[in-house]
Amino acid sequence: MLLLSKGIENIVRIKPPFNRYALLSLFQMVSNFNNVKGQYIEIAPLVKKMYLLGGEGLASGISLPNTEIIDCTGSGLENNWLIIALAQGEGCALIAEEFEVGRYRGFFTTNQNLVDRSLKVLKDLLLIKELDI
């Protein structure tokens, strides 16, 4: 899971042209974000838009350009692992649910239709009107 997540994060770092991807990342706990804060500081200027989903205080105290933080407390996503990289006509997603401590079930896809459908479910769940893709 961690390697797939890093792979998706690396897409926005190494695949030109830059500033064309939107990146959505869900963090179960603020401490999970704190463990990768440096990576996201590097990624933020390279994306068209970054959406960080998590609890209150996520990414507090740091400046991340092109970033919107969405509070997903009480949404039912607290036990999920989610990262999506999306640009016009392409994208990939890793979506999984933790069903036991440290054990997940879910999927990784590069199928654009499945990525788009997953994004629609996420937008509906979080009552997000628009994402800058």
PDB file of C-alpha atoms in Angstrom:
ATOM      1  CA  MET A   1       0.000   0.000   0.000  1.00  0.00           C
ATOM      2  CA  LEU A   2       2.729   2.409   0.970  1.00  0.00           C
ATOM      3  CA  LEU A   3       4.734   1.702  -2.185  1.00  0.00           C
ATOM      4  CA  LEU A   4       1.669   2.210  -4.388  1.00  0.00           C
ATOM      5  CA  SER A   5       0.939   5.494  -2.607  1.00  0.00           C
ATOM      6  CA  LYS A   6       4.493   6.696  -3.151  1.00  0.00           C
ATOM      7  CA  GLY A   7       4.238   5.657  -6.798  1.00  0.00           C
ATOM      8  CA  ILE A   8       1.114   7.761  -7.261  1.00  0.00           C
ATOM      9  CA  GLU A   9       2.787  10.704  -5.497  1.00  0.00           C
ATOM     10  CA  ASN A  10       5.799  10.309  -7.794  1.00  0.00           C
ATOM     11  CA  ILE A  11       3.611  10.608 -10.897  1.00  0.00           C
ATOM     12  CA  VAL A  12       3.122  14.299 -10.157  1.00  0.00           C
ATOM     13  CA  ARG A  13       6.864  14.728  -9.509  1.00  0.00           C
ATOM     14  CA  ILE A  14       8.311  13.097 -12.599  1.00  0.00           C
ATOM     15  CA  LYS A  15       5.697  13.075 -15.355  1.00  0.00           C
ATOM     16  CA  PRO A  16       5.743  16.337 -17.309  1.00  0.00           C
ATOM     17  CA  PRO A  17       4.167  18.672 -17.979  1.00  0.00           C
ATOM     18  CA  PHE A  18       3.961  19.676 -14.356  1.00  0.00           C
ATOM     19  CA  ASN A  19       1.015  21.472 -12.766  1.00  0.00           C
ATOM     20  CA  ARG A  20      -1.535  19.394 -14.663  1.00  0.00           C
ATOM     21  CA  TYR A  21      -2.405  16.831 -11.987  1.00  0.00           C
ATOM     22  CA  ALA A  22      -4.799  17.133  -9.111  1.00  0.00           C
ATOM     23  CA  LEU A  23      -3.806  14.971  -6.158  1.00  0.00           C
ATOM     24  CA  LEU A  24      -6.260  13.842  -3.491  1.00  0.00           C
ATOM     25  CA  SER A  25      -4.914  12.172  -0.365  1.00  0.00           C
ATOM     26  CA  LEU A  26      -6.785  10.950   2.683  1.00  0.00           C
ATOM     27  CA  PHE A  27      -5.082  10.754   6.047  1.00  0.00           C
ATOM     28  CA  GLN A  28      -6.691   8.654   8.775  1.00  0.00           C
ATOM     29  CA  MET A  29      -4.831  10.570  11.481  1.00  0.00           C
ATOM     30  CA  VAL A  30      -2.913  13.827  11.618  1.00  0.00           C
ATOM     31  CA  SER A  31       0.146  11.823  12.706  1.00  0.00           C
ATOM     32  CA  ASN A  32       0.020   9.936   9.389  1.00  0.00           C
ATOM     33  CA  PHE A  33       0.321  13.242   7.540  1.00  0.00           C
ATOM     34  CA  ASN A  34       3.130  14.382   9.837  1.00  0.00           C
ATOM     35  CA  ASN A  35       5.137  11.303   8.770  1.00  0.00           C
ATOM     36  CA  VAL A  36       5.021  12.408   5.094  1.00  0.00           C
ATOM     37  CA  LYS A  37       4.832  16.171   5.545  1.00  0.00           C
ATOM     38  CA  GLY A  38       8.170  16.716   3.767  1.00  0.00           C
ATOM     39  CA  GLN A  39       6.970  14.821   0.694  1.00  0.00           C
ATOM     40  CA  TYR A  40       3.831  16.927   0.478  1.00  0.00           C
ATOM     41  CA  ILE A  41       5.774  20.173   0.877  1.00  0.00           C
ATOM     42  CA  GLU A  42       7.781  19.087  -2.199  1.00  0.00           C
ATOM     43  CA  ILE A  43       4.710  17.959  -4.153  1.00  0.00           C
ATOM     44  CA  ALA A  44       2.446  20.978  -3.537  1.00  0.00           C
ATOM     45  CA  PRO A  45       4.149  23.360  -6.004  1.00  0.00           C
ATOM     46  CA  LEU A  46       4.156  20.670  -8.714  1.00  0.00           C
ATOM     47  CA  VAL A  47       0.417  19.996  -8.810  1.00  0.00           C
ATOM     48  CA  LYS A  48      -2.439  21.898 -10.348  1.00  0.00           C
ATOM     49  CA  LYS A  49      -4.335  21.393  -7.093  1.00  0.00           C
ATOM     50  CA  MET A  50      -3.851  19.231  -4.027  1.00  0.00           C
ATOM     51  CA  TYR A  51      -6.678  18.150  -1.758  1.00  0.00           C
ATOM     52  CA  LEU A  52      -5.812  16.791   1.653  1.00  0.00           C
ATOM     53  CA  LEU A  53      -8.644  14.986   3.385  1.00  0.00           C
ATOM     54  CA  GLY A  54      -8.500  14.346   7.098  1.00  0.00           C
ATOM     55  CA  GLY A  55      -9.369  15.516  10.548  1.00  0.00           C
ATOM     56  CA  GLU A  56      -9.120  18.917  12.127  1.00  0.00           C
ATOM     57  CA  GLY A  57      -5.597  20.318  12.294  1.00  0.00           C
ATOM     58  CA  LEU A  58      -4.325  18.388   9.281  1.00  0.00           C
ATOM     59  CA  ALA A  59      -1.287  20.228   7.857  1.00  0.00           C
ATOM     60  CA  SER A  60      -1.650  23.051  10.363  1.00  0.00           C
ATOM     61  CA  GLY A  61       1.346  25.305  10.732  1.00  0.00           C
ATOM     62  CA  ILE A  62       2.783  24.698   7.268  1.00  0.00           C
ATOM     63  CA  SER A  63       2.245  26.494   3.992  1.00  0.00           C
ATOM     64  CA  LEU A  64       1.230  24.321   1.054  1.00  0.00           C
ATOM     65  CA  PRO A  65       0.553  26.210  -2.189  1.00  0.00           C
ATOM     66  CA  ASN A  66      -2.252  24.970  -4.445  1.00  0.00           C
ATOM     67  CA  THR A  67      -3.721  23.031  -1.522  1.00  0.00           C
ATOM     68  CA  GLU A  68      -7.191  22.751  -0.061  1.00  0.00           C
ATOM     69  CA  ILE A  69      -7.790  20.865   3.167  1.00  0.00           C
ATOM     70  CA  ILE A  70     -11.131  19.112   3.464  1.00  0.00           C
ATOM     71  CA  ASP A  71     -12.347  17.958   6.867  1.00  0.00           C
ATOM     72  CA  CYS A  72     -13.795  14.478   6.514  1.00  0.00           C
ATOM     73  CA  THR A  73     -14.497  13.887  10.209  1.00  0.00           C
ATOM     74  CA  GLY A  74     -17.593  11.735  10.618  1.00  0.00           C
ATOM     75  CA  SER A  75     -17.763  10.835   6.924  1.00  0.00           C
ATOM     76  CA  GLY A  76     -17.086   7.141   7.430  1.00  0.00           C
ATOM     77  CA  LEU A  77     -13.714   7.417   5.696  1.00  0.00           C
ATOM     78  CA  GLU A  78     -11.733   7.220   8.925  1.00  0.00           C
ATOM     79  CA  ASN A  79     -10.641   3.618   8.239  1.00  0.00           C
ATOM     80  CA  ASN A  80      -9.736   4.112   4.594  1.00  0.00           C
ATOM     81  CA  TRP A  81      -6.593   4.623   2.567  1.00  0.00           C
ATOM     82  CA  LEU A  82      -7.151   6.808  -0.463  1.00  0.00           C
ATOM     83  CA  ILE A  83      -4.914   8.565  -2.941  1.00  0.00           C
ATOM     84  CA  ILE A  84      -5.928   9.709  -6.419  1.00  0.00           C
ATOM     85  CA  ALA A  85      -3.864  11.470  -9.109  1.00  0.00           C
ATOM     86  CA  LEU A  86      -6.001  12.895 -11.866  1.00  0.00           C
ATOM     87  CA  ALA A  87      -5.447  14.985 -14.996  1.00  0.00           C
ATOM     88  CA  GLN A  88      -7.513  15.543 -18.129  1.00  0.00           C
ATOM     89  CA  GLY A  89      -7.921  12.127 -19.716  1.00  0.00           C
ATOM     90  CA  GLU A  90      -5.813  10.130 -17.276  1.00  0.00           C
ATOM     91  CA  GLY A  91      -5.636   9.152 -13.669  1.00  0.00           C
ATOM     92  CA  CYS A  92      -4.995   6.454 -11.131  1.00  0.00           C
ATOM     93  CA  ALA A  93      -6.400   5.637  -7.729  1.00  0.00           C
ATOM     94  CA  LEU A  94      -5.615   3.531  -4.697  1.00  0.00           C
ATOM     95  CA  ILE A  95      -8.641   2.992  -2.498  1.00  0.00           C
ATOM     96  CA  ALA A  96      -8.708   0.553   0.409  1.00  0.00           C
ATOM     97  CA  GLU A  97     -10.465  -0.033   3.704  1.00  0.00           C
ATOM     98  CA  GLU A  98      -8.691  -1.159   6.846  1.00  0.00           C
ATOM     99  CA  PHE A  99     -10.692  -4.167   8.061  1.00  0.00           C
ATOM    100  CA  GLU A 100      -8.190  -5.206  10.779  1.00  0.00           C
ATOM    101  CA  VAL A 101      -5.357  -3.191  12.231  1.00  0.00           C
ATOM    102  CA  GLY A 102      -2.785  -2.937   9.449  1.00  0.00           C
ATOM    103  CA  ARG A 103      -4.785  -5.098   6.999  1.00  0.00           C
ATOM    104  CA  TYR A 104      -6.553  -3.538   4.042  1.00  0.00           C
ATOM    105  CA  ARG A 105      -8.753  -4.611   1.175  1.00  0.00           C
ATOM    106  CA  GLY A 106      -9.339  -2.458  -1.833  1.00  0.00           C
ATOM    107  CA  PHE A 107      -8.047  -1.753  -5.299  1.00  0.00           C
ATOM    108  CA  PHE A 108      -5.557   0.130  -7.433  1.00  0.00           C
ATOM    109  CA  THR A 109      -6.617   1.211 -10.902  1.00  0.00           C
ATOM    110  CA  THR A 110      -5.511   3.212 -13.904  1.00  0.00           C
ATOM    111  CA  ASN A 111      -8.920   2.730 -15.550  1.00  0.00           C
ATOM    112  CA  GLN A 112     -10.180   6.280 -16.136  1.00  0.00           C
ATOM    113  CA  ASN A 113     -13.849   5.304 -15.824  1.00  0.00           C
ATOM    114  CA  LEU A 114     -13.282   3.660 -12.438  1.00  0.00           C
ATOM    115  CA  VAL A 115     -11.190   6.608 -11.217  1.00  0.00           C
ATOM    116  CA  ASP A 116     -13.944   9.029 -12.302  1.00  0.00           C
ATOM    117  CA  ARG A 117     -16.664   6.942 -10.605  1.00  0.00           C
ATOM    118  CA  SER A 118     -14.608   6.727  -7.404  1.00  0.00           C
ATOM    119  CA  LEU A 119     -14.141  10.480  -7.447  1.00  0.00           C
ATOM    120  CA  LYS A 120     -17.884  11.028  -7.920  1.00  0.00           C
ATOM    121  CA  VAL A 121     -18.667   8.824  -4.900  1.00  0.00           C
ATOM    122  CA  LEU A 122     -16.100  10.739  -2.850  1.00  0.00           C
ATOM    123  CA  LYS A 123     -17.503  14.119  -3.905  1.00  0.00           C
ATOM    124  CA  ASP A 124     -21.051  13.028  -3.058  1.00  0.00           C
ATOM    125  CA  LEU A 125     -19.981  11.612   0.300  1.00  0.00           C
ATOM    126  CA  LEU A 126     -18.125  14.773   1.324  1.00  0.00           C
ATOM    127  CA  LEU A 127     -20.631  17.143  -0.306  1.00  0.00           C
ATOM    128  CA  ILE A 128     -17.912  18.674  -2.487  1.00  0.00           C
ATOM    129  CA  LYS A 129     -19.353  20.690  -5.357  1.00  0.00           C
ATOM    130  CA  GLU A 130     -16.277  21.090  -7.538  1.00  0.00           C
ATOM    131  CA  LEU A 131     -12.721  19.866  -7.713  1.00  0.00           C
ATOM    132  CA  ASP A 132     -10.187  21.667  -9.888  1.00  0.00           C
ATOM    133  CA  ILE A 133      -9.122  18.896 -12.250  1.00  0.00           C
TER     134      ILE A 133
END
